[in-house]
C-alpha cells in the first residue's frame, strides 16, 4: 500500500533556529512530491514541488530534498520566524495520478 | 484575481438532508478535486475530475456525489447516506493531474 508518513506530529522551536521536517513514503516509484502549508481553519498553500528526477528545490528560506531510494524527503526551514507557525503537509503522486497526503507536522515557532 | 472559491465557509446539515458545497475556479484548470480533512488526519480524496463531464471516485466516495458540467465549477453533494459528514472539505484544481494543486479556503460542515 502506498502511504506517506510525517513524524513528529508536532514540533516547537525557538525563533531563529534552523529546522527540518521529515516525510517518508513506502514506494520509491513516485512521480513527484509536494510540500504544503496549512494555517488553522484555512486551505493549503503549495510551497515546493519536487519532480521524480530532481534532488531538491529551493524557495527563499525553504529547501526541500528528495531521496527516492530511501523513501524520504525533508523540508528545511532556515532562520525560523513566528510567521512560519503552521501545519506542514507532505504529499506524493504515484502512477495512480492522485496525491496521497501525510498527516502533517504542526510547527510552532516561539518568539 | 485568479483563484479558487468555496462557499459557504460553514454549513449545517440536519439528519437525512442532502447539502451541496460549491467550488469555483477561474484559473482555467482542467482538473479539479474534492478532499475531506478530519482532525489529526491528512487529506483524503473523495472525487476528482480531469475534464468537463467526466469524474472518478477517490478513496472515500461513498455517500458523496459530484457533477462537472462546466470547467469552472465542481460542486460536491453530501447525501444522507454519508453517516459521518462532519469534517473540513477542501476543493483544489490543477492544470493536469500530476501538477501542483491549488486549494480553496475550505468549507466546514457540521451536523445539527
CSV table of C-alpha atoms in Angstrom, one decimal:
chain,number,residue,atom,x,y,z
A,1,UNK,CA,0.0,0.0,0.0
A,2,UNK,CA,1.3,3.4,-0.9
A,3,UNK,CA,1.5,5.5,2.2
A,4,UNK,CA,3.0,8.8,3.4
A,5,UNK,CA,4.2,9.3,7.0
A,6,UNK,CA,5.2,12.5,8.8
A,7,UNK,CA,7.0,12.4,12.1
A,8,UNK,CA,6.8,14.1,14.5
A,9,UNK,CA,3.1,15.2,14.6
A,10,UNK,CA,4.1,18.4,16.4
A,11,UNK,CA,7.3,20.4,16.8
A,12,UNK,CA,8.1,23.5,18.8
A,13,UNK,CA,11.3,25.5,18.4
A,14,UNK,CA,12.6,29.0,19.4
A,15,UNK,CA,12.6,31.7,16.8
A,16,UNK,CA,15.7,32.0,14.7
A,17,UNK,CA,16.6,28.3,14.7
A,18,UNK,CA,17.0,26.2,11.5
A,19,UNK,CA,14.8,23.2,11.5
A,20,UNK,CA,14.0,20.1,9.4
A,21,UNK,CA,10.6,18.5,8.8
A,22,UNK,CA,10.5,14.8,7.7
A,23,UNK,CA,8.4,12.9,5.3
A,24,UNK,CA,8.7,9.2,4.4
A,25,UNK,CA,6.9,7.2,1.7
A,26,UNK,CA,6.5,3.5,1.1
A,27,UNK,CA,7.0,3.1,-2.7
A,28,UNK,CA,10.0,4.8,-4.3
A,29,UNK,CA,8.4,4.8,-7.8
A,30,UNK,CA,7.0,8.3,-7.3
A,31,UNK,CA,6.1,10.8,-9.9
A,32,UNK,CA,6.5,13.9,-7.7
A,33,UNK,CA,6.4,15.1,-4.1
A,34,UNK,CA,4.9,18.3,-2.8
A,35,UNK,CA,5.1,20.3,0.4
A,36,UNK,CA,2.1,22.3,1.5
A,37,UNK,CA,1.5,24.8,4.4
A,38,UNK,CA,-1.9,25.0,6.1
A,39,UNK,CA,-2.8,27.7,8.6
A,40,UNK,CA,-5.6,26.9,11.2
A,41,UNK,CA,-9.0,26.7,9.5
A,42,UNK,CA,-7.6,27.5,6.1
A,43,UNK,CA,-6.9,25.8,2.8
A,44,UNK,CA,-3.5,24.6,1.7
A,45,UNK,CA,-0.7,26.7,0.1
A,46,UNK,CA,1.8,24.9,-2.1
A,47,UNK,CA,5.3,25.5,-1.0
A,48,UNK,CA,7.6,23.3,-3.2
A,49,UNK,CA,7.1,20.7,-5.9
A,50,UNK,CA,9.9,18.2,-6.5
A,51,UNK,CA,9.8,16.1,-9.6
A,52,UNK,CA,11.0,12.5,-9.5
A,53,UNK,CA,14.1,13.4,-11.5
A,54,UNK,CA,15.1,16.2,-9.1
A,55,UNK,CA,17.0,16.0,-5.8
A,56,UNK,CA,16.0,19.3,-4.3
A,57,UNK,CA,14.0,22.6,-4.7
A,58,UNK,CA,14.5,25.9,-3.0
A,59,UNK,CA,12.3,28.9,-2.4
A,60,UNK,CA,13.5,31.7,-0.2
A,61,UNK,CA,14.3,30.2,3.3
A,62,UNK,CA,12.8,26.8,2.3
A,63,UNK,CA,14.7,23.9,0.8
A,64,UNK,CA,13.1,20.6,0.1
A,65,UNK,CA,15.2,17.5,-0.7
A,66,UNK,CA,14.2,14.1,-2.1
A,67,UNK,CA,15.8,10.7,-1.7
A,68,UNK,CA,13.7,8.2,-3.6
A,69,UNK,CA,16.0,5.2,-2.8
A,70,UNK,CA,15.4,5.7,0.9
A,71,UNK,CA,11.8,6.9,0.6
A,72,UNK,CA,12.4,10.2,2.3
A,73,UNK,CA,12.0,13.9,1.8
A,74,UNK,CA,13.0,16.7,4.1
A,75,UNK,CA,11.8,20.3,4.3
A,76,UNK,CA,14.5,22.6,5.7
A,77,UNK,CA,13.4,26.0,7.1
A,78,UNK,CA,16.2,28.5,7.8
A,79,UNK,CA,16.1,31.2,10.4
A,80,UNK,CA,12.6,30.3,11.6
A,81,UNK,CA,10.1,33.1,12.3
A,82,UNK,CA,6.8,33.1,14.3
A,83,UNK,CA,5.0,33.6,11.0
A,84,UNK,CA,6.3,30.1,10.0
A,85,UNK,CA,4.0,28.6,12.6
A,86,UNK,CA,1.5,26.3,10.7
A,87,UNK,CA,0.9,22.7,9.8
A,88,UNK,CA,3.2,21.4,7.1
A,89,UNK,CA,1.9,18.6,4.8
A,90,UNK,CA,3.8,16.3,2.5
A,91,UNK,CA,2.0,14.7,-0.4
A,92,UNK,CA,3.2,12.2,-3.0
A,93,UNK,CA,1.9,11.4,-6.5
A,94,UNK,CA,2.4,7.9,-7.8
A,95,UNK,CA,1.3,6.3,-11.0
A,96,UNK,CA,-2.3,6.4,-10.0
A,97,UNK,CA,-2.1,10.1,-10.6
A,98,UNK,CA,-3.5,11.3,-7.3
A,99,UNK,CA,-2.0,12.9,-4.3
A,100,UNK,CA,-1.6,10.9,-1.1
A,101,UNK,CA,-1.1,13.1,1.9
A,102,UNK,CA,0.8,12.6,5.2
A,103,UNK,CA,-0.9,13.5,8.4
A,104,UNK,CA,1.2,16.7,8.7
A,105,UNK,CA,3.6,18.2,11.3
A,106,UNK,CA,2.2,21.1,13.4
A,107,UNK,CA,5.1,23.6,13.8
A,108,UNK,CA,5.2,26.3,16.5
A,109,UNK,CA,7.9,28.9,16.4
A,110,UNK,CA,8.2,30.6,19.9
A,111,UNK,CA,9.3,34.3,19.9
B,1,UNK,CA,-7.7,37.9,-9.1
B,2,UNK,CA,-7.3,34.3,-10.1
B,3,UNK,CA,-8.1,31.6,-7.6
B,4,UNK,CA,-10.5,29.1,-6.1
B,5,UNK,CA,-13.5,30.0,-4.1
B,6,UNK,CA,-15.6,27.7,-1.9
B,7,UNK,CA,-18.9,28.5,-0.3
B,8,UNK,CA,-20.3,28.6,2.2
B,9,UNK,CA,-17.5,28.8,4.8
B,10,UNK,CA,-19.7,27.0,7.4
B,11,UNK,CA,-22.6,24.7,6.5
B,12,UNK,CA,-25.0,22.9,8.9
B,13,UNK,CA,-26.8,19.7,7.9
B,14,UNK,CA,-29.8,18.2,9.5
B,15,UNK,CA,-30.4,14.5,9.7
B,16,UNK,CA,-31.5,13.0,6.4
B,17,UNK,CA,-30.7,16.2,4.5
B,18,UNK,CA,-28.6,16.5,1.3
B,19,UNK,CA,-26.3,19.5,1.2
B,20,UNK,CA,-24.2,20.9,-1.7
B,21,UNK,CA,-20.8,22.5,-1.3
B,22,UNK,CA,-19.7,25.0,-4.0
B,23,UNK,CA,-16.3,25.1,-5.7
B,24,UNK,CA,-15.5,27.6,-8.4
B,25,UNK,CA,-12.1,28.4,-10.1
B,26,UNK,CA,-11.1,31.0,-12.7
B,27,UNK,CA,-7.6,29.6,-13.3
B,28,UNK,CA,-8.6,27.8,-16.5
B,29,UNK,CA,-7.6,24.5,-14.9
B,30,UNK,CA,-8.8,21.2,-16.4
B,31,UNK,CA,-8.5,19.1,-13.2
B,32,UNK,CA,-10.5,19.6,-10.0
B,33,UNK,CA,-10.6,17.6,-6.8
B,34,UNK,CA,-12.5,17.3,-3.5
B,35,UNK,CA,-10.8,16.3,-0.3
B,36,UNK,CA,-12.0,15.6,3.2
B,37,UNK,CA,-9.9,16.5,6.2
B,38,UNK,CA,-10.6,15.2,9.7
B,39,UNK,CA,-8.8,16.3,12.9
B,40,UNK,CA,-5.3,14.7,13.2
B,41,UNK,CA,-5.6,13.2,9.8
B,42,UNK,CA,-4.3,14.1,6.4
B,43,UNK,CA,-6.5,14.8,3.4
B,44,UNK,CA,-8.4,12.0,1.8
B,45,UNK,CA,-9.6,12.2,-1.8
B,46,UNK,CA,-13.4,12.0,-2.4
B,47,UNK,CA,-13.8,12.6,-6.1
B,48,UNK,CA,-11.7,14.1,-8.9
B,49,UNK,CA,-12.4,15.3,-12.4
B,50,UNK,CA,-9.9,15.5,-15.2
B,51,UNK,CA,-12.1,17.3,-17.7
B,52,UNK,CA,-15.7,18.6,-18.1
B,53,UNK,CA,-18.4,15.9,-18.0
B,54,UNK,CA,-16.0,13.4,-16.5
B,55,UNK,CA,-15.2,12.4,-12.9
B,56,UNK,CA,-13.8,9.5,-10.9
B,57,UNK,CA,-14.3,8.2,-7.4
B,58,UNK,CA,-11.5,8.7,-5.0
B,59,UNK,CA,-10.7,6.7,-1.8
B,60,UNK,CA,-13.9,7.7,0.2
B,61,UNK,CA,-16.6,8.4,-2.4
B,62,UNK,CA,-19.4,6.6,-0.6
B,63,UNK,CA,-22.2,9.0,0.5
B,64,UNK,CA,-21.0,11.8,-1.8
B,65,UNK,CA,-21.8,12.8,-5.4
B,66,UNK,CA,-20.4,15.4,-7.8
B,67,UNK,CA,-21.0,16.9,-11.2
B,68,UNK,CA,-18.7,18.7,-13.7
B,69,UNK,CA,-21.0,20.5,-16.2
B,70,UNK,CA,-18.7,23.5,-16.5
B,71,UNK,CA,-14.9,23.8,-16.5
B,72,UNK,CA,-15.1,26.4,-13.7
B,73,UNK,CA,-17.4,24.5,-11.3
B,74,UNK,CA,-17.2,21.2,-9.4
B,75,UNK,CA,-19.9,21.1,-6.8
B,76,UNK,CA,-20.0,18.3,-4.1
B,77,UNK,CA,-23.2,17.0,-2.7
B,78,UNK,CA,-23.1,15.3,0.7
B,79,UNK,CA,-26.0,12.9,0.7
B,80,UNK,CA,-28.0,11.5,3.7
B,81,UNK,CA,-26.1,8.2,3.0
B,82,UNK,CA,-22.9,9.8,4.5
B,83,UNK,CA,-23.3,8.9,8.1
B,84,UNK,CA,-20.3,10.8,9.5
B,85,UNK,CA,-20.2,14.0,7.4
B,86,UNK,CA,-18.7,16.4,10.0
B,87,UNK,CA,-15.4,17.4,8.5
B,88,UNK,CA,-13.4,20.2,6.7
B,89,UNK,CA,-13.9,19.9,3.0
B,90,UNK,CA,-11.3,21.3,0.6
B,91,UNK,CA,-11.5,21.8,-3.2
B,92,UNK,CA,-8.5,22.0,-5.4
B,93,UNK,CA,-7.6,22.4,-9.1
B,94,UNK,CA,-4.6,21.9,-11.3
B,95,UNK,CA,-3.6,22.2,-14.9
B,96,UNK,CA,-3.1,18.4,-15.0
B,97,UNK,CA,-3.3,15.5,-12.6
B,98,UNK,CA,0.4,15.4,-11.9
B,99,UNK,CA,0.8,19.1,-11.5
B,100,UNK,CA,0.7,21.5,-8.5
B,101,UNK,CA,-2.7,21.6,-6.9
B,102,UNK,CA,-4.1,25.0,-5.8
B,103,UNK,CA,-6.6,24.9,-2.9
B,104,UNK,CA,-9.6,26.8,-1.9
B,105,UNK,CA,-10.2,28.1,1.6
B,106,UNK,CA,-12.4,25.2,2.6
B,107,UNK,CA,-16.0,24.6,3.9
B,108,UNK,CA,-16.6,23.3,7.4
B,109,UNK,CA,-19.6,21.0,7.6
B,110,UNK,CA,-21.4,20.4,10.9
B,111,UNK,CA,-24.3,18.2,11.7
B,112,UNK,CA,-27.2,19.6,13.8
